[in-house]
Short mmCIF file of C-alpha atoms in Angstrom, two decimals:
data_model
loop_
_atom_site.label_atom_id
_atom_site.label_comp_id
_atom_site.label_asym_id
_atom_site.label_seq_id
_atom_site.Cartn_x
_atom_site.Cartn_y
_atom_site.Cartn_z
CA MET H 1 -4.14 71.79 89.62
CA TYR H 2 -0.87 70.33 90.89
CA PHE H 3 1.81 69.80 88.23
CA PRO H 4 4.64 67.43 89.19
CA SER H 5 8.28 68.37 88.67
CA TRP H 6 10.44 66.48 86.16
CA GLY H 7 12.29 64.79 89.01
CA GLN H 8 9.01 63.43 90.39
CA ILE H 9 7.87 62.33 86.93
CA ASN H 10 11.14 60.60 86.13
CA LYS H 11 10.99 58.56 89.37
CA ARG H 12 7.52 57.13 88.68
CA THR H 13 7.09 53.62 87.45
CA GLU H 14 4.86 53.15 84.42
CA LYS H 15 2.11 51.75 86.65
CA GLU H 16 2.30 54.78 88.98
CA ALA H 17 2.19 57.15 85.99
CA ARG H 18 -0.87 55.44 84.53
CA LYS H 19 -2.63 55.65 87.91
CA ALA H 20 -1.77 59.35 88.27
CA VAL H 21 -3.16 60.13 84.80
CA PHE H 22 -6.32 58.12 85.52
CA ASP H 23 -6.79 59.93 88.85
CA THR H 24 -6.63 63.28 87.04
CA ALA H 25 -9.18 62.10 84.47
CA PHE H 26 -11.39 60.70 87.23
CA TYR H 27 -11.34 64.06 89.02
CA TYR H 28 -12.91 65.72 85.96
CA SER H 29 -15.51 62.97 85.57
CA GLY H 30 -17.08 64.15 88.81
CA PHE H 31 -18.29 67.51 87.55
CA VAL H 32 -17.62 68.33 83.87
CA ARG H 33 -21.04 68.51 82.21
CA GLU H 34 -22.19 70.68 79.35
CA PRO H 35 -25.36 72.73 79.85
CA LEU H 36 -28.40 70.91 78.43
CA LYS H 37 -29.73 74.04 76.69
CA LYS H 38 -29.49 73.94 72.90
CA GLY H 39 -26.56 75.95 71.58
CA MET H 40 -24.72 75.85 74.91
CA GLY H 41 -22.27 73.05 74.04
CA ASN H 42 -18.74 73.20 75.47
CA LYS H 43 -19.73 75.91 77.96
CA HIS H 44 -17.60 74.73 80.87
CA TRP H 45 -14.30 76.16 82.08
CA ALA H 46 -12.64 72.71 82.11
CA ILE H 47 -13.58 72.02 78.48
CA ALA H 48 -11.98 75.33 77.48
CA LYS H 49 -8.85 74.22 79.40
CA PHE H 50 -8.78 70.83 77.59
CA ASN H 51 -9.04 72.47 74.16
CA LYS H 52 -6.51 75.15 75.04
CA ALA H 53 -3.95 72.41 75.82
CA LEU H 54 -4.02 71.49 72.10
CA LYS H 55 -4.51 75.08 70.88
CA LEU H 56 -8.03 74.30 69.65
CA PRO H 57 -11.02 76.64 69.52
CA PRO H 58 -13.24 76.33 72.62
CA THR H 59 -16.10 74.94 70.50
CA SER H 60 -14.06 71.94 69.24
CA ALA H 61 -14.89 68.35 70.14
CA TYR H 62 -12.84 67.56 73.24
CA CYS H 63 -12.49 63.78 73.50
CA SER H 64 -8.89 63.93 72.22
CA SER H 65 -7.99 67.15 74.01
CA PHE H 66 -9.38 65.77 77.30
CA GLY H 67 -6.97 62.83 76.99
CA ALA H 68 -4.04 65.02 75.97
CA TYR H 69 -4.74 67.39 78.85
CA VAL H 70 -4.79 64.73 81.58
CA PHE H 71 -1.54 63.26 80.24
CA ARG H 72 0.10 66.72 80.11
CA ALA H 73 -1.18 67.65 83.56
CA ASN H 74 0.95 64.75 84.82
CA GLY H 75 4.02 65.69 82.77
CA TYR H 76 3.56 63.36 79.78
CA VAL H 77 3.23 64.83 76.30
CA MET H 78 2.24 62.20 73.77
CA PRO H 79 3.94 62.98 70.44
CA GLY H 80 1.71 63.34 67.39
CA ILE H 81 -1.52 63.72 69.35
CA ASN H 82 -3.72 66.51 68.01
CA GLY H 83 -7.39 67.42 68.21
CA MET H 84 -8.51 64.47 66.09
CA ALA H 85 -9.57 61.30 67.87
CA TYR H 86 -7.76 59.20 65.27
CA SER H 87 -4.44 60.87 66.12
CA TRP H 88 -4.30 58.39 69.04
CA LYS H 89 -4.22 55.58 66.46
CA LYS H 90 -0.58 54.53 66.04
CA SER H 91 0.08 51.15 64.41
CA THR H 92 3.41 50.77 66.24
CA ARG H 93 1.56 51.01 69.56
CA LEU H 94 -1.35 48.70 68.76
CA ALA H 95 -2.47 46.55 71.70
CA TRP H 96 -5.77 45.25 70.25
CA HIS H 97 -7.68 45.61 67.00
CA ARG H 98 -11.16 44.63 65.96
CA GLY H 99 -9.79 42.11 63.45
CA LEU H 100 -9.13 39.74 66.35
CA LEU H 101 -11.95 37.26 66.08
CA GLN H 102 -11.55 35.71 69.50
CA ILE H 103 -10.76 37.40 72.79
CA ASP H 104 -8.47 35.23 74.88
CA ARG H 105 -6.35 35.40 78.01
CA GLU H 106 -3.27 36.43 76.00
CA LEU H 107 -4.94 39.75 75.14
CA TRP H 108 -5.50 41.10 78.64
CA PRO H 109 -1.85 41.40 79.76
CA ARG H 110 -1.31 43.70 76.74
CA LEU H 111 -4.04 46.15 77.85
CA ASN H 112 -3.29 48.71 80.53
CA LEU H 113 -4.95 51.54 82.42
CA MET H 114 -5.31 54.68 80.25
CA ASP H 115 -4.54 52.95 76.94
CA ALA H 116 -6.35 54.84 74.17
CA VAL H 117 -9.56 53.20 72.94
CA VAL H 118 -10.30 54.49 69.42
CA CYS H 119 -13.95 53.97 68.57
CA THR H 120 -15.40 53.15 65.15
CA TRP H 121 -16.70 56.71 64.85
CA SER H 122 -14.43 59.73 65.35
CA HIS H 123 -14.04 59.34 69.13
CA VAL H 124 -11.36 58.31 71.64
CA GLU H 125 -11.76 57.04 75.20
CA PHE H 126 -9.31 55.56 77.69
CA ILE H 127 -9.27 52.25 79.55
CA GLY H 128 -10.46 52.53 83.14
CA PRO H 129 -10.46 50.08 86.03
CA ASN H 130 -13.42 48.14 87.38
CA ALA H 131 -14.39 48.09 91.07
CA ASP H 132 -11.44 45.88 92.11
CA GLY H 133 -8.88 48.15 90.40
CA ASN H 134 -8.09 45.80 87.52
CA ILE H 135 -8.71 46.60 83.86
CA GLY H 136 -12.48 46.55 83.43
CA TYR H 137 -13.25 44.15 80.62
CA GLY H 138 -15.45 41.29 79.64
CA LEU H 139 -15.47 39.03 76.63
CA ASP H 140 -17.72 41.49 74.86
CA GLY H 141 -16.41 44.92 75.92
CA ILE H 142 -14.26 47.20 78.04
CA THR H 143 -14.72 49.89 80.71
CA THR H 144 -13.56 53.35 79.73
CA ILE H 145 -13.35 56.96 80.87
CA ALA H 146 -14.07 59.65 78.29
CA GLY H 147 -14.72 63.28 77.54
CA ASN H 148 -17.19 64.68 75.00
CA THR H 149 -19.58 61.79 75.46
CA ARG H 150 -23.00 61.19 76.95
CA GLY H 151 -21.78 58.18 78.89
CA GLY H 152 -25.23 56.59 78.72
CA LYS H 153 -28.86 57.37 78.03
CA ASN H 154 -30.49 60.64 79.07
CA ARG H 155 -27.26 62.37 80.04
CA GLY H 156 -25.81 65.57 78.65
CA GLU H 157 -22.34 65.62 77.10
CA GLY H 158 -19.44 65.71 79.54
CA VAL H 159 -16.66 63.64 81.11
CA TYR H 160 -17.93 60.27 82.36
CA TYR H 161 -16.66 57.15 84.11
CA PRO H 162 -17.42 54.28 83.98
CA ILE H 163 -18.60 53.71 80.43
CA TYR H 164 -18.85 50.15 79.11
CA ARG H 165 -18.09 49.93 75.38
CA PRO H 166 -18.83 46.73 73.47
CA PHE H 167 -15.91 45.61 71.32
CA TRP H 168 -17.96 46.06 68.15
CA MET H 169 -17.73 49.83 68.84
CA VAL H 170 -13.92 49.73 69.16
CA SER H 171 -11.62 49.86 66.14
CA GLY H 172 -8.40 49.58 68.15
CA ILE H 173 -6.70 50.00 71.53
CA TYR H 174 -3.31 51.73 71.61
CA ASN H 175 -0.57 51.83 74.25
CA HIS H 176 1.05 55.27 74.41
CA PHE H 177 2.72 54.88 77.80
CA SER H 178 5.08 51.92 77.35
CA PRO H 179 6.97 53.43 74.39
CA TYR H 180 7.36 56.64 76.40
CA PHE H 181 8.88 54.82 79.37
CA SER H 182 11.17 52.68 77.23
CA THR H 183 12.87 55.88 75.98
CA LEU H 184 13.56 57.30 79.45
CA LYS H 185 17.08 56.85 80.74
#
């Protein structure tokens, strides 16, 4: 995998950085699948690489480590992110929460590609684009890319895109990129 130099990273705009991280995640969505045999979970070289990025055992759930890996592969280390899905939940970076009773046009400018989507169970996914390249959302849900998920019926665990998550499955959406870019000089 290609790792950019600090000079290349520092010259990227936030939008370019988000796209680069999504492209890395999308690359893995094309082939990372766990074997369907019972007891063979996490038996894929890429899953071992994701978990190694966070110093986790190879058998650990990898939704969080998948996200951390694709950020790190592009030169961005998100502080405080560990192997737990809820480590992506930072109140200072909240972009949306399930307490909002009505979805309106003011919400969508706050959501960006690769914002962390923390689900109501212990799972994290990331916002992905729809076919026209914009954030994939509707009034009832959002399009995501994720690791350690089935991504739909009759599929084995793996990395999948696109996944459409209804908002009732989402506890919050968190922006980890903007605070990172606001601290760069």
